[in-house]
């Protein structure tokens, strides 16, 4: 299983549903709470002019109607995860995380 699909399953487990979307097109009708994620960056460590370790960074956005969503803490507890910001749009609460996976 690819690392991205492994992350997808972890996020589905946290939500307890399949409302997890990787780079969804605008035509997708989402059910909330939901997680939207995309690849943000690839960090590469070099040695002897060769890339020897690469780690993908994912931007994860939790979207929930509840401003005190129980999923914020669960996602924040993932290893190498950092909460970036919170904002509101369309009467929904968005919590954005950066996760190295």
Coordinates of C-alpha atoms in Angstrom, one line a residue:
X1 CA 0.0 0.0 0.0
X2 CA 1.3 3.4 -0.9
X3 CA 2.1 5.9 1.9
X4 CA -0.7 8.2 0.7
X5 CA -3.3 5.4 0.9
X6 CA -2.0 4.5 4.3
X7 CA -2.6 8.1 5.4
X8 CA -6.0 8.0 3.8
X9 CA -7.0 5.0 5.9
X10 CA -5.6 6.6 9.1
X11 CA -7.7 9.7 8.5
X12 CA -10.8 7.5 7.8
X13 CA -10.2 5.8 11.1
X14 CA -10.0 9.0 13.0
X15 CA -13.3 10.3 11.4
X16 CA -15.0 6.9 11.7
X17 CA -16.3 7.5 8.1
X18 CA -15.2 7.6 4.5
X19 CA -15.6 11.4 4.3
X20 CA -11.9 11.8 3.5
X21 CA -11.0 13.4 0.2
X22 CA -7.7 13.6 -1.6
X23 CA -7.6 16.7 -3.9
X24 CA -11.4 16.6 -4.6
X25 CA -12.7 18.3 -7.6
X26 CA -15.2 21.1 -7.0
X27 CA -18.1 18.9 -8.3
X28 CA -17.8 16.6 -5.3
X29 CA -20.6 17.0 -2.7
X30 CA -19.0 16.5 0.7
X31 CA -20.6 15.3 3.9
X32 CA -19.4 16.8 7.2
X33 CA -17.4 16.4 9.2
X34 CA -14.9 15.8 6.4
X35 CA -11.1 15.8 5.8
X36 CA -9.6 17.2 2.6
X37 CA -5.9 16.7 2.1
X38 CA -3.3 17.3 -0.6
X39 CA 0.5 16.9 -1.0
X40 CA 2.1 20.1 0.0
X41 CA 5.8 19.5 -0.2
X42 CA 8.5 16.8 -0.4
X43 CA 11.5 17.2 1.9
X44 CA 14.6 15.6 0.6
X45 CA 17.8 14.9 2.6
X46 CA 20.9 14.6 0.6
X47 CA 24.2 13.0 1.3
X48 CA 27.2 12.6 -1.1
X49 CA 25.1 14.6 -3.7
X50 CA 22.4 12.0 -3.7
X51 CA 18.8 12.1 -2.3
X52 CA 18.7 9.4 0.4
X53 CA 15.5 10.2 2.4
X54 CA 12.3 11.8 1.1
X55 CA 9.3 12.7 3.3
X56 CA 6.1 14.0 2.0
X57 CA 4.3 16.8 3.7
X58 CA 0.5 16.9 3.5
X59 CA -1.8 19.8 4.1
X60 CA -4.8 18.4 6.0
X61 CA -8.0 20.4 6.4
X62 CA -10.7 19.2 8.9
X63 CA -14.1 20.7 8.0
X64 CA -16.8 20.5 10.6
X65 CA -20.0 22.3 11.6
X66 CA -19.0 22.0 15.2
X67 CA -16.4 24.7 16.3
X68 CA -15.3 22.4 19.1
X69 CA -14.8 19.3 16.9
X70 CA -13.4 16.3 18.8
X71 CA -11.4 15.4 15.6
X72 CA -9.1 18.4 16.0
X73 CA -7.3 16.9 18.9
X74 CA -7.2 13.4 17.3
X75 CA -5.5 14.7 14.1
X76 CA -3.2 17.0 16.1
X77 CA -1.9 13.9 18.0
X78 CA -0.6 12.2 14.8
X79 CA 3.2 12.0 14.8
X80 CA 4.9 14.9 13.0
X81 CA 1.7 16.8 12.8
X82 CA 1.3 20.5 13.5
X83 CA -1.8 22.7 13.7
X84 CA -1.4 25.7 11.3
X85 CA -4.6 27.7 11.6
X86 CA -8.3 27.8 12.1
X87 CA -10.8 29.8 10.0
X88 CA -14.5 29.9 9.2
X89 CA -16.1 29.8 5.8
X90 CA -19.6 29.1 4.6
X91 CA -20.7 28.5 8.3
X92 CA -18.2 25.7 8.6
X93 CA -15.1 25.5 10.8
X94 CA -11.8 24.7 9.1
X95 CA -8.7 23.5 11.0
X96 CA -5.6 23.2 8.9
X97 CA -2.7 20.9 9.8
X98 CA 0.7 20.2 8.3
X99 CA 1.6 16.5 8.5
X100 CA 4.9 14.9 7.5
X101 CA 4.2 11.3 6.6

